[in-house]
Structure formats: C-alpha cells, structure tokens
Short mmCIF file of C-alpha atoms and ligand atoms in Angstrom, two decimals:
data_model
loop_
_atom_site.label_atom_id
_atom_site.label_comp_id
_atom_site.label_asym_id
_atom_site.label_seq_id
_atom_site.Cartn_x
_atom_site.Cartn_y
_atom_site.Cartn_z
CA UNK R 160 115.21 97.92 110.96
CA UNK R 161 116.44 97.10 107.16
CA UNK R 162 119.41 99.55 106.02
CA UNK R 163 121.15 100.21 102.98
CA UNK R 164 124.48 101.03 102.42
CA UNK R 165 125.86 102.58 99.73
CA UNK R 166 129.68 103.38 98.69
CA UNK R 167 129.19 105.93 95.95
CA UNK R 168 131.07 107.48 93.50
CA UNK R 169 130.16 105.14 90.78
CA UNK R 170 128.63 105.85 87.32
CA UNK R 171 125.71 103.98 86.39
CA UNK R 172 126.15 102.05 83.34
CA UNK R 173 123.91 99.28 81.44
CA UNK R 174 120.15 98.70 81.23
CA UNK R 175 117.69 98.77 83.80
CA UNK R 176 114.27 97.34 83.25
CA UNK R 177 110.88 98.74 84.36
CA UNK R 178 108.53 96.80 86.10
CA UNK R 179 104.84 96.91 86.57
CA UNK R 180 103.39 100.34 87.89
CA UNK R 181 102.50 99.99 91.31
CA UNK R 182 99.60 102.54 91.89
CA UNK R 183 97.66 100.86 89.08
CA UNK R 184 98.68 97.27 90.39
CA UNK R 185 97.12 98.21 93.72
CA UNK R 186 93.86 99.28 92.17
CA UNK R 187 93.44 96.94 89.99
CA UNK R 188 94.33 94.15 92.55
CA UNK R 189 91.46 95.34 94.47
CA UNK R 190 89.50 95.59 91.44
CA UNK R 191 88.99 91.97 90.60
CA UNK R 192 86.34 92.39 93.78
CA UNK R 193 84.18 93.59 91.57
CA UNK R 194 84.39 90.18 88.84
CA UNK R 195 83.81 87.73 91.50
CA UNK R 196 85.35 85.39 88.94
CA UNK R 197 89.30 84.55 88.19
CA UNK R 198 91.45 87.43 87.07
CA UNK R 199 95.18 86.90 86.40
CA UNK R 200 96.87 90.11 86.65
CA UNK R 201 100.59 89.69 84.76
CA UNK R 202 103.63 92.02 85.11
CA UNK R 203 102.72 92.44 88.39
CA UNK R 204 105.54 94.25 90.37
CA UNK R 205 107.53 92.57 93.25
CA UNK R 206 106.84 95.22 95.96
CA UNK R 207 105.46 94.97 99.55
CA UNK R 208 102.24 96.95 98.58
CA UNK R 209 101.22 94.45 96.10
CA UNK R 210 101.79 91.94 98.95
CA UNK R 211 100.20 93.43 101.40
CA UNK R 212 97.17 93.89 98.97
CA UNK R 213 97.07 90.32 97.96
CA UNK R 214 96.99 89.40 102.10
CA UNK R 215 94.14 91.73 102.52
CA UNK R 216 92.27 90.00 99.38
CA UNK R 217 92.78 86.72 101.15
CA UNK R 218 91.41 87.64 104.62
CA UNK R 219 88.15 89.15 102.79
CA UNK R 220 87.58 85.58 101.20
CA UNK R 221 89.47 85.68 97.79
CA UNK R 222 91.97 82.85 96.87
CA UNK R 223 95.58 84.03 95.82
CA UNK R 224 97.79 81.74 93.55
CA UNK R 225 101.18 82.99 92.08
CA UNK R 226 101.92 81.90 88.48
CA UNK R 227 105.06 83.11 88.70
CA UNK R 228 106.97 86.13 90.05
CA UNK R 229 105.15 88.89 88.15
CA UNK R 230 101.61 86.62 87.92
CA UNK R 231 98.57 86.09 90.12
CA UNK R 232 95.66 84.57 89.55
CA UNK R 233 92.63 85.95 91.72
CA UNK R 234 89.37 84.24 92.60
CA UNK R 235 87.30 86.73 94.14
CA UNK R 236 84.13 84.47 93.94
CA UNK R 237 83.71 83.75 97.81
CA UNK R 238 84.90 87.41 98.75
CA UNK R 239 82.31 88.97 101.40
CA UNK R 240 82.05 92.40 102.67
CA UNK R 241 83.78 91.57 105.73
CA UNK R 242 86.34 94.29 107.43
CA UNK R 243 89.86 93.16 106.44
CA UNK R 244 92.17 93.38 109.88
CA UNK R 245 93.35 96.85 110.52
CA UNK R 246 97.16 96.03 110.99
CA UNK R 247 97.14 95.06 106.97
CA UNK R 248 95.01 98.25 105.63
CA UNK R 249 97.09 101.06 107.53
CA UNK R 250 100.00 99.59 105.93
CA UNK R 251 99.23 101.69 102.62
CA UNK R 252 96.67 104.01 101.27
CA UNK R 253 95.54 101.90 98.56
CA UNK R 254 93.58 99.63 101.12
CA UNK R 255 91.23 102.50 100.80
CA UNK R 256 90.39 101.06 97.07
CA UNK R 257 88.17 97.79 98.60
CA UNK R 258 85.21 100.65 99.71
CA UNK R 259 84.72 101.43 96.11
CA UNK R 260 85.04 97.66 95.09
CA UNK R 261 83.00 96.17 98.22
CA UNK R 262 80.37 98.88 98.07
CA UNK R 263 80.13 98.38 93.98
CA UNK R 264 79.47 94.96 94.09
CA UNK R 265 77.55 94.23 97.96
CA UNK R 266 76.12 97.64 98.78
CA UNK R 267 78.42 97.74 101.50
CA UNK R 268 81.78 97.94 102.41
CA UNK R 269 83.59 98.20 105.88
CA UNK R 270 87.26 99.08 106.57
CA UNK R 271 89.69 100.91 108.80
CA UNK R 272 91.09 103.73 108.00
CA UNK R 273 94.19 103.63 105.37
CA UNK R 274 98.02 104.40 105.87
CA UNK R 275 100.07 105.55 103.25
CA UNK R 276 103.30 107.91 103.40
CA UNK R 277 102.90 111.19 106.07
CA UNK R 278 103.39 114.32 103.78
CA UNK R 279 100.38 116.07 105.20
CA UNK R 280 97.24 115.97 105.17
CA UNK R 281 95.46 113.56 102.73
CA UNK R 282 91.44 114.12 103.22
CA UNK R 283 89.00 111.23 101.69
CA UNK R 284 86.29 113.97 101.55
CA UNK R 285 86.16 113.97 97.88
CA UNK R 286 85.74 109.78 98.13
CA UNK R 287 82.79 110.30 100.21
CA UNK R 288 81.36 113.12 98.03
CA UNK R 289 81.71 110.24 95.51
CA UNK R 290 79.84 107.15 97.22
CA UNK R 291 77.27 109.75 98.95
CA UNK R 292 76.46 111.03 95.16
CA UNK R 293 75.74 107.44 94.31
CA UNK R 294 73.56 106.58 96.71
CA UNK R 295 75.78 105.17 99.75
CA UNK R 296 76.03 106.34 103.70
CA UNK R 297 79.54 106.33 104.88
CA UNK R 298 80.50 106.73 108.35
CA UNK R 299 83.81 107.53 110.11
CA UNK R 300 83.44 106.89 113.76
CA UNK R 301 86.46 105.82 115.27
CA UNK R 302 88.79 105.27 112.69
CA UNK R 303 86.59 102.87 110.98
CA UNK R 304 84.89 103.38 107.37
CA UNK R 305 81.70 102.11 106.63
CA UNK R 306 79.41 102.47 103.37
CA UNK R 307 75.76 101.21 103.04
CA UNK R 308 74.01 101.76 99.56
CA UNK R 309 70.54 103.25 100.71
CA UNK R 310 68.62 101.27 98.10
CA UNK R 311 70.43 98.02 98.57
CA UNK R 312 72.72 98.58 95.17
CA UNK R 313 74.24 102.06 94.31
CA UNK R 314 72.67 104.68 91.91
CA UNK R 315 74.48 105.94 89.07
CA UNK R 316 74.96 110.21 89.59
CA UNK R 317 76.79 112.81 88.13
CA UNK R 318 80.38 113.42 90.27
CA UNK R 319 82.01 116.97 90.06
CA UNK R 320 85.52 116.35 92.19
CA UNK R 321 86.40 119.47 93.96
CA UNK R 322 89.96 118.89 93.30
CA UNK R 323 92.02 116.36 90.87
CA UNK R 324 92.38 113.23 93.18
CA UNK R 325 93.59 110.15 91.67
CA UNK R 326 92.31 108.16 94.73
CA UNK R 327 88.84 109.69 94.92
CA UNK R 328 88.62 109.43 90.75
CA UNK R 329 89.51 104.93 90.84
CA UNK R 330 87.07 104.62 93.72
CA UNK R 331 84.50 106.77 91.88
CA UNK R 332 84.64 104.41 89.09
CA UNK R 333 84.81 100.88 91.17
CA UNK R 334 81.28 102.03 92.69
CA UNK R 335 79.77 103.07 89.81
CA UNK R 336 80.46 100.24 87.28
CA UNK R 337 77.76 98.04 88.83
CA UNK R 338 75.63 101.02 89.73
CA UNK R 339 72.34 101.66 88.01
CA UNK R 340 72.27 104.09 85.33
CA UNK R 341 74.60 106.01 83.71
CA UNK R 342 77.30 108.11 85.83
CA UNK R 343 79.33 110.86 85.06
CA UNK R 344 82.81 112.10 86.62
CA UNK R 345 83.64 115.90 86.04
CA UNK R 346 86.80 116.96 86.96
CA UNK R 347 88.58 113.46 86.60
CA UNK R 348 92.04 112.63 87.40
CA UNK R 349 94.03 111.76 84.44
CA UNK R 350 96.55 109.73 85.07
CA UNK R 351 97.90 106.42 83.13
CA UNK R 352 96.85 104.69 85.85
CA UNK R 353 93.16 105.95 85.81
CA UNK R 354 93.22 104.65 81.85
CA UNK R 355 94.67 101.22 83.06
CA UNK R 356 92.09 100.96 85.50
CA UNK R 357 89.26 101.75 83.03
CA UNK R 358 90.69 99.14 80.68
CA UNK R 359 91.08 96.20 83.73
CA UNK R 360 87.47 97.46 84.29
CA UNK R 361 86.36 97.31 80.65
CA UNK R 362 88.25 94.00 79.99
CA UNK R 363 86.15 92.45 82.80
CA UNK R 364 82.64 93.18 80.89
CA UNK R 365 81.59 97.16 82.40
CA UNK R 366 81.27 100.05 80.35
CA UNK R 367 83.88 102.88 80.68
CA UNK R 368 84.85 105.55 78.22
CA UNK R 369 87.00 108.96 78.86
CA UNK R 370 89.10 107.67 81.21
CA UNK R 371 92.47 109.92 80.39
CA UNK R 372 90.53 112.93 80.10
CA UNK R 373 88.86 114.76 82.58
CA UNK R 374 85.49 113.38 82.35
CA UNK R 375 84.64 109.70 82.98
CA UNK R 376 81.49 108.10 81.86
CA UNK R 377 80.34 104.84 83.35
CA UNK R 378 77.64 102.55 82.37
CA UNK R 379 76.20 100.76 84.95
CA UNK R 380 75.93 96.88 84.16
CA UNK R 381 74.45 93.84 85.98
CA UNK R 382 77.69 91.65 86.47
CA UNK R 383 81.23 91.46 85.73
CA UNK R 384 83.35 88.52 84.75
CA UNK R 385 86.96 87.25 84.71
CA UNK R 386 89.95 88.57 82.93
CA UNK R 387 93.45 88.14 82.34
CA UNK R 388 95.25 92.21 82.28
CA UNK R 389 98.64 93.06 82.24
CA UNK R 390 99.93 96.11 84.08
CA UNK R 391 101.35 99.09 82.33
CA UNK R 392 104.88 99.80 83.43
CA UNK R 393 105.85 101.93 85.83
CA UNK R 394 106.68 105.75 84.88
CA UNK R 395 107.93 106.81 88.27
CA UNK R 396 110.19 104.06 88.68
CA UNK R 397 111.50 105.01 85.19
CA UNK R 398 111.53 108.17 86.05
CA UNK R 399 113.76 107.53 89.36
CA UNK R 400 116.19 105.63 87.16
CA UNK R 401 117.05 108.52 84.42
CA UNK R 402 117.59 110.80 87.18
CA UNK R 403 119.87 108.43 88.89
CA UNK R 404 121.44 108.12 85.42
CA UNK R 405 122.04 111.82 85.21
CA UNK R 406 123.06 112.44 88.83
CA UNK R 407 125.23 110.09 88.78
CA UNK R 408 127.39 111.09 85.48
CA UNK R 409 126.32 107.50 83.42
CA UNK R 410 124.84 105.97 80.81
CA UNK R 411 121.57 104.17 81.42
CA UNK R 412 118.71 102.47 78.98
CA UNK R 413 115.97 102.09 80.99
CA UNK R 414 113.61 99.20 79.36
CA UNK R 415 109.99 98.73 79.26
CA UNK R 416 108.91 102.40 79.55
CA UNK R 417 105.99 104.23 77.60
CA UNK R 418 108.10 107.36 76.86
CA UNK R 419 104.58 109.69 76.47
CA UNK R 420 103.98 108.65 80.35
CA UNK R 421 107.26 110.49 80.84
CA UNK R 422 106.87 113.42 78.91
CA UNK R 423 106.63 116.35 81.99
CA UNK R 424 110.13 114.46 83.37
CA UNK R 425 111.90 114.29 79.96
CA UNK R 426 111.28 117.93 79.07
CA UNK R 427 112.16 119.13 82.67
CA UNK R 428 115.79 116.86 82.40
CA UNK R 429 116.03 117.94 78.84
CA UNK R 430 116.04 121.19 79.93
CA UNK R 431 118.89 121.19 82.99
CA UNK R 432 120.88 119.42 80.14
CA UNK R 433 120.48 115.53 80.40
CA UNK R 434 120.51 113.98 77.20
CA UNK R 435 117.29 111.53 76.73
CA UNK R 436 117.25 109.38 73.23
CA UNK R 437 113.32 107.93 72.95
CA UNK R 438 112.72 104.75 72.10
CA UNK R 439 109.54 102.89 71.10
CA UNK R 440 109.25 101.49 74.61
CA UNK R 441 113.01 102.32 75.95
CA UNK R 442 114.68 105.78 76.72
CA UNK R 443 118.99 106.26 76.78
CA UNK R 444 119.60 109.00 79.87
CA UNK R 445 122.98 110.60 80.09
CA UNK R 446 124.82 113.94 80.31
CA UNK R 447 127.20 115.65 78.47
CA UNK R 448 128.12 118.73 79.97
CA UNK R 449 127.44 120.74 83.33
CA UNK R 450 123.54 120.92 84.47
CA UNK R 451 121.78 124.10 84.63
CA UNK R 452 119.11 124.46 86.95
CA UNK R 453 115.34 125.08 86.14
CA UNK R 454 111.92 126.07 88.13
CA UNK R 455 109.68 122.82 88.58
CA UNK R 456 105.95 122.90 89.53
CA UNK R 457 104.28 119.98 90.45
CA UNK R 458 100.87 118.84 88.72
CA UNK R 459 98.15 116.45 88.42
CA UNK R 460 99.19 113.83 85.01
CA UNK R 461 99.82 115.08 82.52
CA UNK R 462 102.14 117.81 84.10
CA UNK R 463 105.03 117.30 86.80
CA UNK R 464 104.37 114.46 89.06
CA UNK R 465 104.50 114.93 92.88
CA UNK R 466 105.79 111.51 93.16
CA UNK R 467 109.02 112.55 91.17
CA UNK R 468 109.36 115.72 93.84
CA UNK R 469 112.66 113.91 95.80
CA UNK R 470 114.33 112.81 92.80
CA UNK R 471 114.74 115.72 90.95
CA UNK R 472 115.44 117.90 93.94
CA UNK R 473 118.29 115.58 94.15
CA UNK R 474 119.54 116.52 90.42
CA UNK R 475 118.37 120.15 91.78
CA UNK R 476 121.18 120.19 94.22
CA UNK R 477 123.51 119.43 91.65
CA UNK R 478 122.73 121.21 88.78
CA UNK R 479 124.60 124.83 88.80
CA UNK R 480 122.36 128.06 89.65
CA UNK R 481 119.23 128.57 91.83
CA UNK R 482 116.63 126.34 90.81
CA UNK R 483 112.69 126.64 93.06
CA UNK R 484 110.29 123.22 93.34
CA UNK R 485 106.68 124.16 94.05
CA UNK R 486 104.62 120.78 94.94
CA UNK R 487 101.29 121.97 94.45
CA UNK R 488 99.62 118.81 95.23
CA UNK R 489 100.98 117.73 98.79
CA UNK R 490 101.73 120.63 101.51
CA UNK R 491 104.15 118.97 103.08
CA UNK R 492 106.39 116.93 101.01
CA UNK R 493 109.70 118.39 101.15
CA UNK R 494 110.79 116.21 104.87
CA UNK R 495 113.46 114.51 102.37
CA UNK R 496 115.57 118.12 102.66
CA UNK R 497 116.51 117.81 105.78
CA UNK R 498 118.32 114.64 105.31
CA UNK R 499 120.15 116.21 101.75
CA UNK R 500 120.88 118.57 104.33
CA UNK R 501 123.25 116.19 106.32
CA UNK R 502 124.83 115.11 102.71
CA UNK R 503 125.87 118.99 102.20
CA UNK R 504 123.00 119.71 100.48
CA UNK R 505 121.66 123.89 100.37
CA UNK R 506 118.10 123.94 100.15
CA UNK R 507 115.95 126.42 101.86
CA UNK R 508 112.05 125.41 102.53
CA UNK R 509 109.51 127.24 102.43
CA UNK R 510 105.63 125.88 102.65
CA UNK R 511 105.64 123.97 99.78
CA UNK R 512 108.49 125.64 97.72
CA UNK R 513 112.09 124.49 98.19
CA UNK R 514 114.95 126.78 96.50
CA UNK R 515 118.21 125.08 95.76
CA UNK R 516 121.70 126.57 95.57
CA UNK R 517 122.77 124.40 93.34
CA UNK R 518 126.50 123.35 92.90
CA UNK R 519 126.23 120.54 95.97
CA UNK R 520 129.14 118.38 95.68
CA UNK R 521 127.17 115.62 97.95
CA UNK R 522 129.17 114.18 101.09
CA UNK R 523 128.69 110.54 102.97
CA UNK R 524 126.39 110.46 106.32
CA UNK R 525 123.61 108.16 107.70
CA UNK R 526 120.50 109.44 106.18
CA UNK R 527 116.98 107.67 106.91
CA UNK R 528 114.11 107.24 104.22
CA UNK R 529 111.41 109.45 105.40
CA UNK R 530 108.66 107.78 102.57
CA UNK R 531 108.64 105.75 99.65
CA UNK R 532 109.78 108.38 97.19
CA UNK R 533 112.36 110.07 99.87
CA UNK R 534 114.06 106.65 99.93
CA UNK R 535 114.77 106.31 96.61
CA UNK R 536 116.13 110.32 96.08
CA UNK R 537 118.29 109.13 99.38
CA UNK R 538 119.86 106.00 97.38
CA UNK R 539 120.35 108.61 94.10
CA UNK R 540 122.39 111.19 96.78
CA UNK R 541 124.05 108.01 98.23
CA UNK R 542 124.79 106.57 95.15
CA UNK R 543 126.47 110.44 93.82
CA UNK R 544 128.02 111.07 97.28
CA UNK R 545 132.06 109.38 97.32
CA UNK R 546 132.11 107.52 100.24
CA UNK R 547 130.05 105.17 102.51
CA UNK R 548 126.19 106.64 103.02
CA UNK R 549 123.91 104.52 104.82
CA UNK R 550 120.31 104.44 104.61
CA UNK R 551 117.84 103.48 107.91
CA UNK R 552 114.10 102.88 107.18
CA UNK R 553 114.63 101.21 103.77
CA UNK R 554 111.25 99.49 104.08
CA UNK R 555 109.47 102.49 102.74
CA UNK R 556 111.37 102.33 99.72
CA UNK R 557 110.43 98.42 98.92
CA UNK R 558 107.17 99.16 99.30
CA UNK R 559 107.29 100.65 96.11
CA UNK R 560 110.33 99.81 93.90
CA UNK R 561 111.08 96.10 92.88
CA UNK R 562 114.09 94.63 93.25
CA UNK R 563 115.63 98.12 93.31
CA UNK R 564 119.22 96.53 95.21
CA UNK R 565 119.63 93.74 92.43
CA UNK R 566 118.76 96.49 89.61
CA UNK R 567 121.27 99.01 90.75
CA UNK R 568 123.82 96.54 91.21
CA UNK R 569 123.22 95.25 87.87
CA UNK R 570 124.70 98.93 86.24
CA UNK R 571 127.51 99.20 88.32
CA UNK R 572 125.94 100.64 91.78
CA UNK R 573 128.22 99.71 94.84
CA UNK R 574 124.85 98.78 97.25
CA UNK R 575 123.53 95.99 99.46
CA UNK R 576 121.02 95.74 101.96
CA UNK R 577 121.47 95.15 105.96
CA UNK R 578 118.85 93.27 108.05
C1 EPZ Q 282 97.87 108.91 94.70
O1 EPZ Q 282 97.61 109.24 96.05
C2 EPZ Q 282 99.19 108.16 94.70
N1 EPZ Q 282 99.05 106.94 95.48
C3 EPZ Q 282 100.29 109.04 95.29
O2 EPZ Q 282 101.52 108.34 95.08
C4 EPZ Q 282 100.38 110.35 94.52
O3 EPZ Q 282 101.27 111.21 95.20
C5 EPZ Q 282 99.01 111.01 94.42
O4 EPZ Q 282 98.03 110.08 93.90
C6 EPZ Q 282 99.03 112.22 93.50
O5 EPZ Q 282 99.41 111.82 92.20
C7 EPZ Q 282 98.44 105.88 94.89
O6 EPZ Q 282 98.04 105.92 93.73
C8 EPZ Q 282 98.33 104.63 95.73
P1 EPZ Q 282 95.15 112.27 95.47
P2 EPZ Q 282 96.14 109.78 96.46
O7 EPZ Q 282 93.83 111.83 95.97
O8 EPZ Q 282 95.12 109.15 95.58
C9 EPZ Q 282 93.65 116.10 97.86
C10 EPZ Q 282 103.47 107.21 95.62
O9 EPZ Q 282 104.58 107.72 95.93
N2 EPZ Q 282 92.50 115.26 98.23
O10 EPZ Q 282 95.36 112.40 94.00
O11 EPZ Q 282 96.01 109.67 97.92
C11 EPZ Q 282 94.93 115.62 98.54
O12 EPZ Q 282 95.04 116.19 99.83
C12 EPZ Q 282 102.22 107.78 96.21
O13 EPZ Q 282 103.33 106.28 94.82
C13 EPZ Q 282 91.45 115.85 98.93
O14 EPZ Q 282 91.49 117.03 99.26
O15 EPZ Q 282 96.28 111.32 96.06
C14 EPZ Q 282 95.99 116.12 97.60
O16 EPZ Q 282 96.25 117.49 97.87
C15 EPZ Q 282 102.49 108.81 97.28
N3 EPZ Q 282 90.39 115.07 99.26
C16 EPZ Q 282 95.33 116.02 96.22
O17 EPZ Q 282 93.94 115.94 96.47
C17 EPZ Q 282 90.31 113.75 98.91
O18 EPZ Q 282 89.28 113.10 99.24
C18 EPZ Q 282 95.75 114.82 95.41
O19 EPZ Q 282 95.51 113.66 96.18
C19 EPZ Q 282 91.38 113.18 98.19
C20 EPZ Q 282 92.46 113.96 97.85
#
C-alpha cells in the first residue's frame, strides 16, 4: 500500500494555499441530484472523496465533465433512484448524502450502507428520525438503506435532532427542499459547511434561511434548477497547516482561508504561544518562544473541531506542561496515540480524554495512518521528528487533503510518496 516518507527536522517556510473544503464539496456534489439540471461546482478540491463521489454520480445516471482541475460540471438530468454499487459508497460516509437527495427529489432512495473513518460508533438514527418526520419509510435490512415517501413526495415537518449531527442536519435539508410545506430543523448543526450547503441549495432556486444557527427553515418548492457554486475553503486543512507551522518551529502564510472559520483553533494556538497575524482571507503562523500547554474540549462549530483532535495533540506533545484533550463528539478517536507513542510520545488515554506530558522531543519510526485526520498529525510528528519516519496507509490521508506531498514540499518539507 502507498507510504510516505519523511526526513524531518526541517522548518516550514513559505505559503501554502487552501483548497476547497471537502465535507461541503461532498454534499454539495451530491446535491446537484436535487437540480436535475447542470451545476458546475468550482474550487473543487483534488481529493479521492470528491472522486469517488463524482463515480457514484455517474453510475446513478449523471454525466461528469472536468473543466479543469478544481471544476466540474454536473448533469444530473437522467439521474434515477437506482442503488449506486456498494464497493463505491463504503468508501466514505458522505455516500450517505444521495438518501436525502434521491428521496427529495423521487420519493425514494436506495443505498448500501456508508464507510467513513472507524473512531466508534457513528449511528444514522438521527437521519432516519429526519426522513421518517417527513413522511418517508426507511429500512435497514442487511446492510442496505432504503427510503419510500408514503405519499409519493415527502411532507414538510418540524425536526428536533437529538444531538448536533452535521450529517443528519445536510440530509435533513436535501429532503425537505422539495418537500411540501414548510419544515423546520431545531437543534441544527452549525457548521460553515451547513451555510455552504444552504447557499448551493438556495443558488439552485429552494428556499433556505438560518442555516448557521441552530434552527433551519426550509420552504418546500416544486423544482430546482442549475447553478454554478464555488466551494468555501477548507478550515481543517488550514487548520492542519498552522499547526504544522508551529510544530515544526517555521514561518507559514497559509492562503485562501476565512480566518472566522478558524476562530476555536486560533485562540487555542494563541494561547500555547503560536503567533497567528489575520489576514482578510490569509493567516501568518509562527512561534516565538517555548509552548505552554492548554486543556482542549472538542465541540460542534463554532467551538473546537473534532476533526482538528490529531493535530493539536501533536503540538500537545510538544508544548511544555500537562495539557488534557476531551473529544466530546467521537468516543473513540484518540487510535492516533498509540502510534505518537512509537515516536516517543507520553500520552495517557483515557475514554475519550488523552493527557499529555508534554516536553516530547519526537524520534523517527514507521508509523501507519489510522484515518484521514491521524494521517495528517502523523506527517506533522514526521515532519518535527530528525530523522527518517515513514508513514503506511497514506491513502486515508488523500482522501481528504489535496496535493498535501507537492504543498509541503513547496515550504521546505523533506517528503515524497512510495507506491
Ligand atoms: C461529519 O461527520 C464530518 N464528515 C466528520 O469529519 C466530522 O468529524 C463530524 O461531522 C463532526 O464534525 C463529513 O462531513 C463527511 P455527525 P458526521 O453526524 O456527519 C452522533 C473528517 O475528518 N450521531 O456530526 O458523520 C455521532 O455518533 C470527518 O472530515 C448520532 O448519534 O458526524 C457523533 O457522536 C471525520 N446519530 C455526533 O453525533 C446520528 O444519526 C456527531 O456526528 C448521527 C450522528
């Protein structure tokens, strides 16, 4: 399997440019279901999830032309509600994201179950509270989801989400933008990508408001149309690059972010003593003294986001004094430690808390990614770490970071990619 292999050591020094974010890519690609027209989607990131998305788009009927690197233009006018093969939707979780479209805009939708990274547990009860409110069956038998609008097209309801779920919240709203009547979603995730969704939604003729907020209003309308949408970039691949910045000693400005997106990370860093100059739509990460250590919790947008857990452990390690990471939102997302571990890291877990000595002065080993996020936190240690550190299962981490080799090499990283 791919590898990467790092000799670290090296500050990082230059700029690094953001690309397109890739959880609101994915819904959004899935999205244009619902316009059975042409969409072009630009700034779209160069990452096997957006691939993989596009593949499953074709094999449901849709018609897939690249404009360039970062643009596609979708024709979704011939898409049925057809089950896209299984070997393409367990590749990621945002398969899942073609129920909400499919059901919104057939009254049915059929699909097997999603993939995604293994840090516990991740229900879809809350997605099924969603489509059941609106009107729709679903059944799970044997790995296989199916949802049938009762009435032939889905009735708008009010939604109250037992928990904050970013998933359950985007296919809440691809149902119910076609749906009759007026629905209402209580207890909304809140995420940038929610709000990008809402506005793909919105540019394509349906009627959205309070997206951002914790309650989402939808007005259902007869048909959607066409539109051309350009992604908001990516705040966790921003994020990952001003904590390699930091951990590594250097100097980065990291392009194309929207610094507000970045907020919970920038205070956090701020606080363990990275310098962070804002920009309009840039941000200048380095350090100027010794890190101190801090107490992180993990929170549904706008607080600390899960997806950031890895890289700041890795910062964690090296910052001086006991520092304690609580992920509330996953219960089992702290596999990464063991492979710190091997790079002399001194982490004790516990549930879903991990307390960090501090003061790691990271050494070379063979490491593996054990998810997306894991991967890149791996490439951060490897890239701090003096020596040779190799990295097995770096497929995980290109399923979510573009061009992340040629990026890292472009501010100094000593990196390349085997296999
Ligand atoms: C999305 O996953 C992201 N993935 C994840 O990012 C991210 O970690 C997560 O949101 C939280 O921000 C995509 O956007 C493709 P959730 P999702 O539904 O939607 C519970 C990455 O690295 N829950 O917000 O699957 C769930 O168990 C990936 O880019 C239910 O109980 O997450 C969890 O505790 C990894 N029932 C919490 O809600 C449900 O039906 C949040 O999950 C759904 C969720």
């Amino acid at each position: 399997m791919e590898k990467v292999i790092i000799d670290g050591g090296t500050k990082l020094e230059g700029t690094i440019t953001v690309s397109g974010m890739k959880n609101a890519a994915v819904a959004v690609l899935y999205a244009t279901v619902l316009a059975g027209d042409v969409c072009v989607i630009e700034n779209l990131p160069n990452i096997s999830d957006v691939v993989i998305s596009l593949e499953i788009l074709k094999s449901v009927g849709a018609t897939v032309e690249y404009i360039s690197e970062t643009e596609v233009k979708i024709d979704t006018t011939n898409v049925l509600d057809k089950m896209p093969p299984d070997k393409l939707t367990k590749k990621m979780r945002a398969s899942y994201y073609l129920i909400g479209a499919t059901l919104g805009r057939f009254g049915h939708s059929i699909i097997g179950y999603p993939g995604g990274c293994d840090f516990g547990v991740r229900p879809i009860d809350q997605h099924i509270k969603a489509f059941n409110a609106l009107g729709a069956d679903v059944s799970t038998e044997g790995n296989v989801i199916e949802a049938t609008a009762r009435e032939g097209r889905l009735k708008a309801s009010n939604i109250f989400f037992d928990c904050v779920t970013v998933g359950g919240t985007m296919n809440a709203m691809l149902a119910a933008v076609l749906a009759e009547g007026t629905t209402e979603i209580e207890n909304a995730a809140r995420e940038p990508h929610i709000v990008a969704l809402a506005n793909f939604l919105n540019f394509c003729g349906a009627n959205v408001s309070g997206a951002g907020t914790d309650k989402i209003k939808i007005k259902g309308v007869e048909k959607l149309h066409g539109c051309t949408y350009e992604l908001i970039p990516d705040m966790i691949e921003a994020g990952t690059y001003m904590i390699a910045a930091a951990a590594t000693g250097g100097n980065l400005y990291i392009d194309n972010v929207i610094p507000k997106h970045l907020e919970a990370i920038t205070v956090k860093m701020r606080e363990m003593g990275v310098t962070i100059d804002e920009y309009d739509d840039g941000m200048r990460v380095y350090c100027e003294g010794p890190l101190c250590n801090v107490d992180i919790k993990t929170s549904p947008y706008p607080g600390f986001p899960t997806d950031m857990n890895p890289q700041i452990a890795v910062l964690m390690c090296l910052a001086n004094g006991e520092g304690v990471l609580t992920d509330t939102i996953w219960d089992n997302r702290f596999r990464y430690v063991e492979e710190l571990k091997r790079m002399n890291a001194d982490i004790d877990v516990e549930g879903n808390m991990a307390t960090f000595a501090g003061s790691t002065v990271f050494k070379p080993a063979r490491v593996r990614a054990v998810d997306l996020r894991a991967g890149a936190a791996m490439i951060i240690a490897g890239l701090v770490a003096k020596g040779q550190t190799e990295i097995d299962d770096f497929f995980y981490v290109e399923r979510g970071y573009d061009n992340i080799i040629e990026k890292l090499r472009g501010v100094g990283a000593h990196i390349m990619k085997i296999g």
